[in-house]
C-alpha positions as YAML, in Angstrom:
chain: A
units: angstrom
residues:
- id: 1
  name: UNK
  ca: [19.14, 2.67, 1.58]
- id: 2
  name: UNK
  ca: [19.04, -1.16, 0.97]
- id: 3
  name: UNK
  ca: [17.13, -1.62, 3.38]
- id: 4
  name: UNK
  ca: [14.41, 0.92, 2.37]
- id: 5
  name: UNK
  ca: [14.36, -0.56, -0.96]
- id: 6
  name: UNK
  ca: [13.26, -3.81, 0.74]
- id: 7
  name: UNK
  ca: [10.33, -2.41, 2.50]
- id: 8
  name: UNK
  ca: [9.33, -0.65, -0.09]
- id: 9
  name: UNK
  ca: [9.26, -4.44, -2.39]
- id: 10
  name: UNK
  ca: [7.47, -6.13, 0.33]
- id: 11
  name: UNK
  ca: [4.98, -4.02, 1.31]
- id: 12
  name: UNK
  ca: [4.42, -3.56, -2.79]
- id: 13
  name: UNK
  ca: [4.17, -7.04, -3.70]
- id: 14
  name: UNK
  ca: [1.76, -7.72, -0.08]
- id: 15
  name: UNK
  ca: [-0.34, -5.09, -1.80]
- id: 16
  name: UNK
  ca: [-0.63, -6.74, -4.79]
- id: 17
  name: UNK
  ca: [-1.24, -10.07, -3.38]
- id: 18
  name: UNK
  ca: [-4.32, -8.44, -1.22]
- id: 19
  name: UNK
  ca: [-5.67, -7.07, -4.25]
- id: 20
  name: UNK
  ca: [-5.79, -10.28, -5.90]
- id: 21
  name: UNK
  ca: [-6.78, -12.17, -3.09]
- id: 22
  name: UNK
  ca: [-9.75, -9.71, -2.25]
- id: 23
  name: UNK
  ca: [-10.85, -10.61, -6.17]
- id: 24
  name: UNK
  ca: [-10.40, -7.11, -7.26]
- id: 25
  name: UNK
  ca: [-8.07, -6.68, -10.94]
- id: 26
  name: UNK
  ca: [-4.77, -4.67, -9.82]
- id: 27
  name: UNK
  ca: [-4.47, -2.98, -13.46]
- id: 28
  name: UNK
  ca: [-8.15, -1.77, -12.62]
- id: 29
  name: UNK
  ca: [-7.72, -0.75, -8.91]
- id: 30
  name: UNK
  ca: [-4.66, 1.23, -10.90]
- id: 31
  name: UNK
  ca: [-6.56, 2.67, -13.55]
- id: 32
  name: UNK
  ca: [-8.55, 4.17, -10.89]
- id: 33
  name: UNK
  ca: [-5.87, 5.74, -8.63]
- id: 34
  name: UNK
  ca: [-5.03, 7.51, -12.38]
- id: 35
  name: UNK
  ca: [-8.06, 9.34, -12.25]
- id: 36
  name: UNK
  ca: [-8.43, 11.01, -8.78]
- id: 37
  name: UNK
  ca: [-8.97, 14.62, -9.46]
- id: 38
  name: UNK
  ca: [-6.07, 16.90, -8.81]
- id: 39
  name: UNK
  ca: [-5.76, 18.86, -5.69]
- id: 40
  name: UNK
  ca: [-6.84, 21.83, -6.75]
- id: 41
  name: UNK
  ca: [-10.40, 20.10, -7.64]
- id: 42
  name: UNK
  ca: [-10.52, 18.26, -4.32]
- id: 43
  name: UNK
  ca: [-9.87, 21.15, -1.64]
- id: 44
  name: UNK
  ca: [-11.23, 24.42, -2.14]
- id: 45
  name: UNK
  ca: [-9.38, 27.32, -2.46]
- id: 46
  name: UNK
  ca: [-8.12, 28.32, 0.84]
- id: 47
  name: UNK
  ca: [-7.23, 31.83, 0.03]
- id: 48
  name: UNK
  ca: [-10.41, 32.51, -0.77]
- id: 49
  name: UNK
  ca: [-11.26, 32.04, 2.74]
- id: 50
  name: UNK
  ca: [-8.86, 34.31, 4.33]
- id: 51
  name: UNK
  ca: [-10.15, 37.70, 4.72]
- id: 52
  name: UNK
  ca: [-9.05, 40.32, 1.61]
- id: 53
  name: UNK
  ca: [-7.21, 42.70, 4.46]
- id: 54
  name: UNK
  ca: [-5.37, 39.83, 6.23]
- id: 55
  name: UNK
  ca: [-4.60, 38.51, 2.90]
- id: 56
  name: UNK
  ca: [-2.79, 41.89, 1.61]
- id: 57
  name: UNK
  ca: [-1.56, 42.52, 4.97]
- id: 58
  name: UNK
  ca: [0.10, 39.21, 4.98]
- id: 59
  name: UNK
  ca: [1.23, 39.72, 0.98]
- id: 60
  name: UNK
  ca: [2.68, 42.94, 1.82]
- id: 61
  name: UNK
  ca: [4.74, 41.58, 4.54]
- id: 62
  name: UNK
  ca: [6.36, 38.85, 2.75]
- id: 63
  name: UNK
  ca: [7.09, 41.18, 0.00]
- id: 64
  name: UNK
  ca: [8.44, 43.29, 2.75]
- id: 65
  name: UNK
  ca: [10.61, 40.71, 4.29]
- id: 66
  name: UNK
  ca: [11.79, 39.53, 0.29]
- id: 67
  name: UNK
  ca: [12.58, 42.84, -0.68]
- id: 68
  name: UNK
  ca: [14.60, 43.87, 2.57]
- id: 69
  name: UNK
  ca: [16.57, 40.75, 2.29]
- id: 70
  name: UNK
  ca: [17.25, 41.18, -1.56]
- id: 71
  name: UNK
  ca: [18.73, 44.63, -1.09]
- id: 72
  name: UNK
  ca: [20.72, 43.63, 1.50]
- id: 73
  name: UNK
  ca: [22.53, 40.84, -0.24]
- id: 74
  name: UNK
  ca: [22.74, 42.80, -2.81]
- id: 75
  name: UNK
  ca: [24.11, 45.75, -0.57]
- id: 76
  name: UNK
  ca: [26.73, 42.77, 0.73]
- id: 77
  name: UNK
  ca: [25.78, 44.25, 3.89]
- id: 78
  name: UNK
  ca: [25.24, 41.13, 6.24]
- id: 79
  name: UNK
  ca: [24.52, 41.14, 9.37]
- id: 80
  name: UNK
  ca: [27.52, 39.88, 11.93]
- id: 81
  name: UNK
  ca: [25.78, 36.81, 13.79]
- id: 82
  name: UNK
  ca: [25.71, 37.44, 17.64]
- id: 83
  name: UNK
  ca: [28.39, 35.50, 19.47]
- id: 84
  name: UNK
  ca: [27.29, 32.37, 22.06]
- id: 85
  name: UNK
  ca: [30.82, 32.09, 23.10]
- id: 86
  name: UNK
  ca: [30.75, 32.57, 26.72]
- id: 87
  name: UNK
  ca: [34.17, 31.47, 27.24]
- id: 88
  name: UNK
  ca: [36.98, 34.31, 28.54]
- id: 89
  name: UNK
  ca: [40.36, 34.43, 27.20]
- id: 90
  name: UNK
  ca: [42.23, 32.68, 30.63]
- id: 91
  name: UNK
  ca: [39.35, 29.89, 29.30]
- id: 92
  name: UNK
  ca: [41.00, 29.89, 26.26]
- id: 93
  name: UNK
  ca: [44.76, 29.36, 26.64]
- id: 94
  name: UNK
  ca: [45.51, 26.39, 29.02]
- id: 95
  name: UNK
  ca: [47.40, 26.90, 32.12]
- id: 96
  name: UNK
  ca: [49.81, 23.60, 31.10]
- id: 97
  name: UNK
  ca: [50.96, 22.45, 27.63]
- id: 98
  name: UNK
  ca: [53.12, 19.47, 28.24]
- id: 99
  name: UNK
  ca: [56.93, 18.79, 28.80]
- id: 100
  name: UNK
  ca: [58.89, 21.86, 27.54]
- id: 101
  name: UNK
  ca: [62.25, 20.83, 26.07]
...
């Protein structure tokens, strides 16, 4: 983590040093990163490119998915993972376990 904070000071203060030696006024060059228009103003809205029927095809699903999930936690109905044991039980139990005494 120290050593992230480090970067992250030198590659902020070489910044700042470029800006002033390239003339330019940092508090300015900030001013202007604290105007950029938001994201929603810069990229168009991407759902209004999708199709209407892919787009309620693809809400219905999810809600699908959500719902079915919901109901089964709430059910406490969850499903038993599938086992990737491949081992048998002769695997299992060792054929030697030490000095008996």
């Amino acid at each position: 983590m120290l050593f992230v904070l480090r970067v992250v000071l030198v590659v902020g203060a070489l910044s700042y040093l470029a800006l002033l030696r390239g003339g330019a006024d940092p508090a300015e060059e900030a001013r202007k990163l604290a105007i950029l228009p938001s994201a929603k103003a810069a990229a168009p809205d991407v759902t209004a490119l999708v199709p209407p029927e892919t787009r309620e095809r693809v809400v219905r699903d999810v809600l699908a998915k959500g719902l079915i999930a919901e109901l089964s936690r709430r059910a406490g109905a969850e499903e038993p993972a599938a086992s990737r044991d491949t081992l048998n039980e002769a695997d299992r139990s060792p054929a030697w376990r030490g000095v008996e005494r």
